mmCIF file of C-alpha atoms in Angstrom:
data_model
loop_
_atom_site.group_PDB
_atom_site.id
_atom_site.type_symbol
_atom_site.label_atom_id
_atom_site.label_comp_id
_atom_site.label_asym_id
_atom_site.label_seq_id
_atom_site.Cartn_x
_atom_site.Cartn_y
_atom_site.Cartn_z
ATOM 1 C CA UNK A 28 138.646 157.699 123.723
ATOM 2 C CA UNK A 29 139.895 157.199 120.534
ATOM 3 C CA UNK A 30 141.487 153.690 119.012
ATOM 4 C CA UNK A 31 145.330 153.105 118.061
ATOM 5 C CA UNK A 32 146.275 152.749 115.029
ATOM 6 C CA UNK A 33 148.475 149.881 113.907
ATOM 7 C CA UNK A 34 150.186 150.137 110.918
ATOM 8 C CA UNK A 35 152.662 147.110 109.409
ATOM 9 C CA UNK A 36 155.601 146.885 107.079
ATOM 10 C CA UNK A 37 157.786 144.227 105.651
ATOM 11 C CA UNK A 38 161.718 143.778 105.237
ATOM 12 C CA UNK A 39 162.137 142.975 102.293
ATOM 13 C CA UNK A 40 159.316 144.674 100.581
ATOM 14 C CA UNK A 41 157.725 141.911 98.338
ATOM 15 C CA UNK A 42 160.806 140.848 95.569
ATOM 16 C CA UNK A 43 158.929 138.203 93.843
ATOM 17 C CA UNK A 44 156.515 138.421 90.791
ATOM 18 C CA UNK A 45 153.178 138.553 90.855
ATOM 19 C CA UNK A 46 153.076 139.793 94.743
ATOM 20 C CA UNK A 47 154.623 137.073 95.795
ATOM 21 C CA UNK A 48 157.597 136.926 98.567
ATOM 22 C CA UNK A 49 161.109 135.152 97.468
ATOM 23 C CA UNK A 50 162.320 135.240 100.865
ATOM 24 C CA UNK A 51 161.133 135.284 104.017
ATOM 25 C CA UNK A 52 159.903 138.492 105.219
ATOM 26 C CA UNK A 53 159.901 140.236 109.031
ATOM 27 C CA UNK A 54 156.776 141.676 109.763
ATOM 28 C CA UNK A 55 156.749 144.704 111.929
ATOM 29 C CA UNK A 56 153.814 145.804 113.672
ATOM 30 C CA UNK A 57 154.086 149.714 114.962
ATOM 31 C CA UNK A 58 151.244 151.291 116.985
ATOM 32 C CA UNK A 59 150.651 155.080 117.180
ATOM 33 C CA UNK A 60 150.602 155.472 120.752
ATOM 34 C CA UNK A 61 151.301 152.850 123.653
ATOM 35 C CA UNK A 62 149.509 149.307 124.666
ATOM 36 C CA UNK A 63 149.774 146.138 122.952
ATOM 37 C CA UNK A 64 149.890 144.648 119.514
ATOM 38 C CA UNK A 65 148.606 141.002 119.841
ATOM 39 C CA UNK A 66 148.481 139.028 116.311
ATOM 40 C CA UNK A 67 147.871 135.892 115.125
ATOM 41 C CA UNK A 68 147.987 133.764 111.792
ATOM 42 C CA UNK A 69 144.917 132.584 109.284
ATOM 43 C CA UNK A 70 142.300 133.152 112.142
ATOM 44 C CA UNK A 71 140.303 135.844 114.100
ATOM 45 C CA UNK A 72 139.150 133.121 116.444
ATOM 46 C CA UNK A 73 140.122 130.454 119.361
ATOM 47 C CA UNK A 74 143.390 130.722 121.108
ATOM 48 C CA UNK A 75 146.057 131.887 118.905
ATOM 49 C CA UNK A 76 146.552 135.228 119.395
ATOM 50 C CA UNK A 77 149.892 136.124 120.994
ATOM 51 C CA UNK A 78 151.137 139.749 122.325
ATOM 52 C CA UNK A 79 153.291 141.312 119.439
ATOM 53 C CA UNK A 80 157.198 141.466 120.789
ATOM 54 C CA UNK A 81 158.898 141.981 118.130
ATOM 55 C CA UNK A 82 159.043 141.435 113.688
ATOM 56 C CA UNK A 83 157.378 138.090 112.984
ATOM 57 C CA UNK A 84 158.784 136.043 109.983
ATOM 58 C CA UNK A 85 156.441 134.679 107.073
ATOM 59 C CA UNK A 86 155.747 131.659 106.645
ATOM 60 C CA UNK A 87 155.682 129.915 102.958
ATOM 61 C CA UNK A 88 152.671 129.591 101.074
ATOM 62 C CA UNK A 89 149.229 131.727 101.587
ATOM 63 C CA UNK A 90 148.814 132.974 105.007
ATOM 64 C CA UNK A 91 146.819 136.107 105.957
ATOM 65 C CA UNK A 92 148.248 138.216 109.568
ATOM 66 C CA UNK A 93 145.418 138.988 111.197
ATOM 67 C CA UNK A 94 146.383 141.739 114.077
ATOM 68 C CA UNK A 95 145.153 144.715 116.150
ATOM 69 C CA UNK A 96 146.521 146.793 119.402
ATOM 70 C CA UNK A 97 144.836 147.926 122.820
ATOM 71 C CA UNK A 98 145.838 151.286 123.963
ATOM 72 C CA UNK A 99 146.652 151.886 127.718
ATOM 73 C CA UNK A 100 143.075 153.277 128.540
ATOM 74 C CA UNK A 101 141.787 149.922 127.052
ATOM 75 C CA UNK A 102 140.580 151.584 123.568
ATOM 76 C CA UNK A 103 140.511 148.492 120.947
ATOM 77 C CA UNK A 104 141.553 148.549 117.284
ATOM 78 C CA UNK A 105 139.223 147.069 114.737
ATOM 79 C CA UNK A 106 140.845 143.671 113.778
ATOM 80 C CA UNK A 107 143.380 144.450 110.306
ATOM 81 C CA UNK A 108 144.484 141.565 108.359
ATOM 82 C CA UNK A 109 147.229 141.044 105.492
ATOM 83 C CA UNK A 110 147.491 138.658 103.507
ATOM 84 C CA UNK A 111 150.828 137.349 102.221
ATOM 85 C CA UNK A 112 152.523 134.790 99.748
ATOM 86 C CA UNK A 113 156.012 133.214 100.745
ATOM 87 C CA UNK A 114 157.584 131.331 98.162
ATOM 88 C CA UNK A 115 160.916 130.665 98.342
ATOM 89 C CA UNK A 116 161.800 127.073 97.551
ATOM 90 C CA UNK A 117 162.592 127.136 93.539
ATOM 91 C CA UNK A 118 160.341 124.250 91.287
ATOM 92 C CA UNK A 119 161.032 120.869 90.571
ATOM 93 C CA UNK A 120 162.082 120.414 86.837
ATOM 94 C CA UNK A 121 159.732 118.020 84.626
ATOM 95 C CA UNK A 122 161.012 114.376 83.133
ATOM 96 C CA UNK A 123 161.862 114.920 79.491
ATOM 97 C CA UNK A 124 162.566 112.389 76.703
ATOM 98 C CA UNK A 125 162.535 112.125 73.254
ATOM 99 C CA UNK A 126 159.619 110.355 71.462
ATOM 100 C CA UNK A 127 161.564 111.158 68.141
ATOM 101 C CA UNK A 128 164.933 109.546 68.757
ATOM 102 C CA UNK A 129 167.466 107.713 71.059
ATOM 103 C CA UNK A 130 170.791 109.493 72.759
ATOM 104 C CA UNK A 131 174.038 108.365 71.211
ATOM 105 C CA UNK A 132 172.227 106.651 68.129
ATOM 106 C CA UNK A 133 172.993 108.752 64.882
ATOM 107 C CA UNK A 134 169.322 109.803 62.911
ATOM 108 C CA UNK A 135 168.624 111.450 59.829
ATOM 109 C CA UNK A 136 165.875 113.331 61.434
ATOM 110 C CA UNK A 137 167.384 116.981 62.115
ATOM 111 C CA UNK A 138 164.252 117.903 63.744
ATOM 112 C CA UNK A 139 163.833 116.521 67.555
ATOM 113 C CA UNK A 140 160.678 115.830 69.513
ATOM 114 C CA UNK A 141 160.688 116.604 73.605
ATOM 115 C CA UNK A 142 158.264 115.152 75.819
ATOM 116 C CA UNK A 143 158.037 117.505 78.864
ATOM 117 C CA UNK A 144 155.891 116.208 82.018
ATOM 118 C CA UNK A 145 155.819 116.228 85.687
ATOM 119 C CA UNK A 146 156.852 119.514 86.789
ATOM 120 C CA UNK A 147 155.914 120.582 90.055
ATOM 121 C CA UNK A 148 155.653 123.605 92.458
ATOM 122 C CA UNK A 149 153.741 123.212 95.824
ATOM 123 C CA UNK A 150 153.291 127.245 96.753
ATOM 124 C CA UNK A 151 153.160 129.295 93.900
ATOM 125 C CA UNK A 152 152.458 127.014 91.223
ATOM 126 C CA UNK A 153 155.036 126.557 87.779
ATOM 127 C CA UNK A 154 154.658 129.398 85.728
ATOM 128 C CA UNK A 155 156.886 128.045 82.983
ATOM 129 C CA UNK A 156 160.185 126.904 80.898
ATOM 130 C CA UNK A 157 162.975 128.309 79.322
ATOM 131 C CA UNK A 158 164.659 126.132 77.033
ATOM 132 C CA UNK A 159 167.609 125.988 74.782
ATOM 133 C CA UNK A 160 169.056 123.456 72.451
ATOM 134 C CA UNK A 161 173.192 123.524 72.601
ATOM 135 C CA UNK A 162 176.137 121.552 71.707
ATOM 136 C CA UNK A 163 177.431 122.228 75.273
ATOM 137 C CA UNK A 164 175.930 119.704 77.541
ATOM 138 C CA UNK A 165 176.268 122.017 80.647
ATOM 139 C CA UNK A 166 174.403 125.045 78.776
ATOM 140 C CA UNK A 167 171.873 127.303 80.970
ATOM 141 C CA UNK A 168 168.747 128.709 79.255
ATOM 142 C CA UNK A 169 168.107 132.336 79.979
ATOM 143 C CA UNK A 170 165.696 133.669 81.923
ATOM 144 C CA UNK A 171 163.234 134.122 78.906
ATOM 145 C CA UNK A 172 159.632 131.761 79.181
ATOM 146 C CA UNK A 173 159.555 129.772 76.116
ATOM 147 C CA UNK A 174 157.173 127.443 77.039
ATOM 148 C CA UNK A 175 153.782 127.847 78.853
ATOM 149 C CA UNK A 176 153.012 125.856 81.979
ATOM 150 C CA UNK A 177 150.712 123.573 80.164
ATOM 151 C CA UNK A 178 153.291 122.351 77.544
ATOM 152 C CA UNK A 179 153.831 118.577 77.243
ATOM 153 C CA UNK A 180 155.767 118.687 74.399
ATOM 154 C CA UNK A 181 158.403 120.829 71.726
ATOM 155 C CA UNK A 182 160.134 120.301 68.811
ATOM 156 C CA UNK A 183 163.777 121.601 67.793
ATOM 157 C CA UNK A 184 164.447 123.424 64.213
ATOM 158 C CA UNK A 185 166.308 122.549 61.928
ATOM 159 C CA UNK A 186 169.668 121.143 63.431
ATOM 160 C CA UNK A 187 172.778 121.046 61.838
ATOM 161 C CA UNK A 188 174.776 117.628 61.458
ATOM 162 C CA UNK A 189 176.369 117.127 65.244
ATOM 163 C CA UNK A 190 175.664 116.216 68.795
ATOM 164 C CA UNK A 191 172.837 118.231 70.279
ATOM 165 C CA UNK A 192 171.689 118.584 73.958
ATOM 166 C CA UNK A 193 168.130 119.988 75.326
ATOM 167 C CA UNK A 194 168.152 121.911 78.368
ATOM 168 C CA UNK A 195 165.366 123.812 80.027
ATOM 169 C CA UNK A 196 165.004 125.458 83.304
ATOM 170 C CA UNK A 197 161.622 125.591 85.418
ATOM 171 C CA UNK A 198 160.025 128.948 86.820
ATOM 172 C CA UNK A 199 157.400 128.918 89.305
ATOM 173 C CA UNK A 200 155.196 131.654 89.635
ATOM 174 C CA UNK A 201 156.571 133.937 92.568
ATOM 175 C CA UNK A 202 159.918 134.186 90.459
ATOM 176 C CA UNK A 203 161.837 130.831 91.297
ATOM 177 C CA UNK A 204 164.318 129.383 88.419
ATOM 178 C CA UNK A 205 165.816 126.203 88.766
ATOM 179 C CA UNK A 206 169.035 125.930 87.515
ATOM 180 C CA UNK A 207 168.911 123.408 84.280
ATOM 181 C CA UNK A 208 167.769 119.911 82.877
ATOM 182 C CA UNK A 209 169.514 118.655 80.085
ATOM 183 C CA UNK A 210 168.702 115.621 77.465
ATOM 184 C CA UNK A 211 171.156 114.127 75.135
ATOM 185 C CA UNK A 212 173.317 113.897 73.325
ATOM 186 C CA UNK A 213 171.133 113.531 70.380
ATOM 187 C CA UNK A 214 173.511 112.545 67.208
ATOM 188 C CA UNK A 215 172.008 113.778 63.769
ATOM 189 C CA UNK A 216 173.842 112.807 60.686
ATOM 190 C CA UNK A 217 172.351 113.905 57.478
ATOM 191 C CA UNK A 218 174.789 113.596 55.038
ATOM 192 C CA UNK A 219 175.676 110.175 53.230
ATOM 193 C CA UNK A 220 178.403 108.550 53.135
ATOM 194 C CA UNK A 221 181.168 108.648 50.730
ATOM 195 C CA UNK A 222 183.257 105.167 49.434
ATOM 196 C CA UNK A 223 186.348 105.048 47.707
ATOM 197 C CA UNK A 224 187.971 102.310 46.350
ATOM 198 C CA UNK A 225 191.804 101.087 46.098
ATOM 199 C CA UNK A 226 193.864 98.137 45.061
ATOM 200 C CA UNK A 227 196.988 96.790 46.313
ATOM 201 C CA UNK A 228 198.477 96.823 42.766
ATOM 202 C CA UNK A 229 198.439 99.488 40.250
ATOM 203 C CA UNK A 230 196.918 98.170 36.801
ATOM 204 C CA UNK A 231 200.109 96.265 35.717
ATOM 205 C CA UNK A 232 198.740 94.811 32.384
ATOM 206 C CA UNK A 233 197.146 97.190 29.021
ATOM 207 C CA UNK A 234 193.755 98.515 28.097
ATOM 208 C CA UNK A 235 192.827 98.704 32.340
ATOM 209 C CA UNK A 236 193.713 94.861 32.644
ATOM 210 C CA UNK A 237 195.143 93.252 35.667
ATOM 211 C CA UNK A 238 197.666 90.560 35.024
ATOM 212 C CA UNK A 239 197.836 90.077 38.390
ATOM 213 C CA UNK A 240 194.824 89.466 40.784
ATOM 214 C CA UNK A 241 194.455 92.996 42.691
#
């Protein structure tokens, strides 16, 4: 008389942040005593429900399983639902620029403005940036947020005299890095020149004259 019990569990257990899937997990459906499993995804309703055979694979984005099993005598389980979130395509990195100076062309300014914008992440949402400034153009920021979601912009500190690059790397909010963005070279030059002068002759006449035009 009594109703099975279905119970569900996932391979891999969630191994994103904020309970969010990285990959795409099998979901396996096990009743407690026989007759069938029949599931179905986002709805309770219509046609979709389809006799459990076997682990089903998430989908990406925000789905809820919605399940339940029949025992052999006919005995019907209560419908269950889970919900789950499948993210597993990384971000797309923002455009950024410098409002403060132009690549290759030396500057005085050793502090450099970033304009950050456009960074995207249909499932999960961007969470974030990591960013580093580096004379090595193909440097990779750690895994360290720097920089909330809602940033636009940054500036450098103080820079010594050189070539400098900006990279930053995207996270979105299930865990996803991309791998780097860089900007540059930005050339800062800070220290003035120096002149020096010679002549083609050595003073060949007294007192520092020239008898002879130099």
């Amino acid at each position: 008389t009594a109703a099975p019990i279905t119970s569900f569990s996932t391979t891999p257990a969630i191994d994103g942040d904020n309970g969010w899937f990285r990959t795409n997990p099998q979901v396996t459906l096990t009743r407690d005593e026989p007759g069938i499993t029949y599931s179905q995804w986002d709805s309770t309703s219509g046609a979709g429900w389809a006799a459990y055979g076997g682990p089903i694979t998430g989908v990406e984005g925000q789905h809820t399983l919605y399940y339940f099993s029949v025992d052999t005598p006919g005995n019907t389980e209560t419908v269950k639902n889970q919900a789950f979130k499948v993210d597993t395509t990384d971000p797309s990195d923002p455009s950024v620029s410098s409002s403060s100076h132009t690549t290759v062309t030396p500057s005085m300014d050793n502090t450099i403005d970033i304009d950050i914008s456009g960074a995207t992440d249909s499932a999960s949402g961007v969470d974030g940036f990591s960013v580093e400034w580096s004379q090595d153009t193909t440097a990779l920021p750690d895994t360290t947020l720097d920089l909330q979601e809602d940033a636009t912009s940054t500036t450098s500190g103080v820079l010594d005299d050189g070539s400098w690059y900006f990279n930053l790397r995207t996270k979105d909010n299930a865990g996803n890095w991309t791998s780097t963005v860089h900007a540059g070279p930005f050339v800062i030059d800070t220290i003035a020149p120096i002149t020096s002068l010679s002549t083609t002759a050595a003073i060949d006449g007294d007192n520092g004259w020239f008898r002879t035009n130099p």
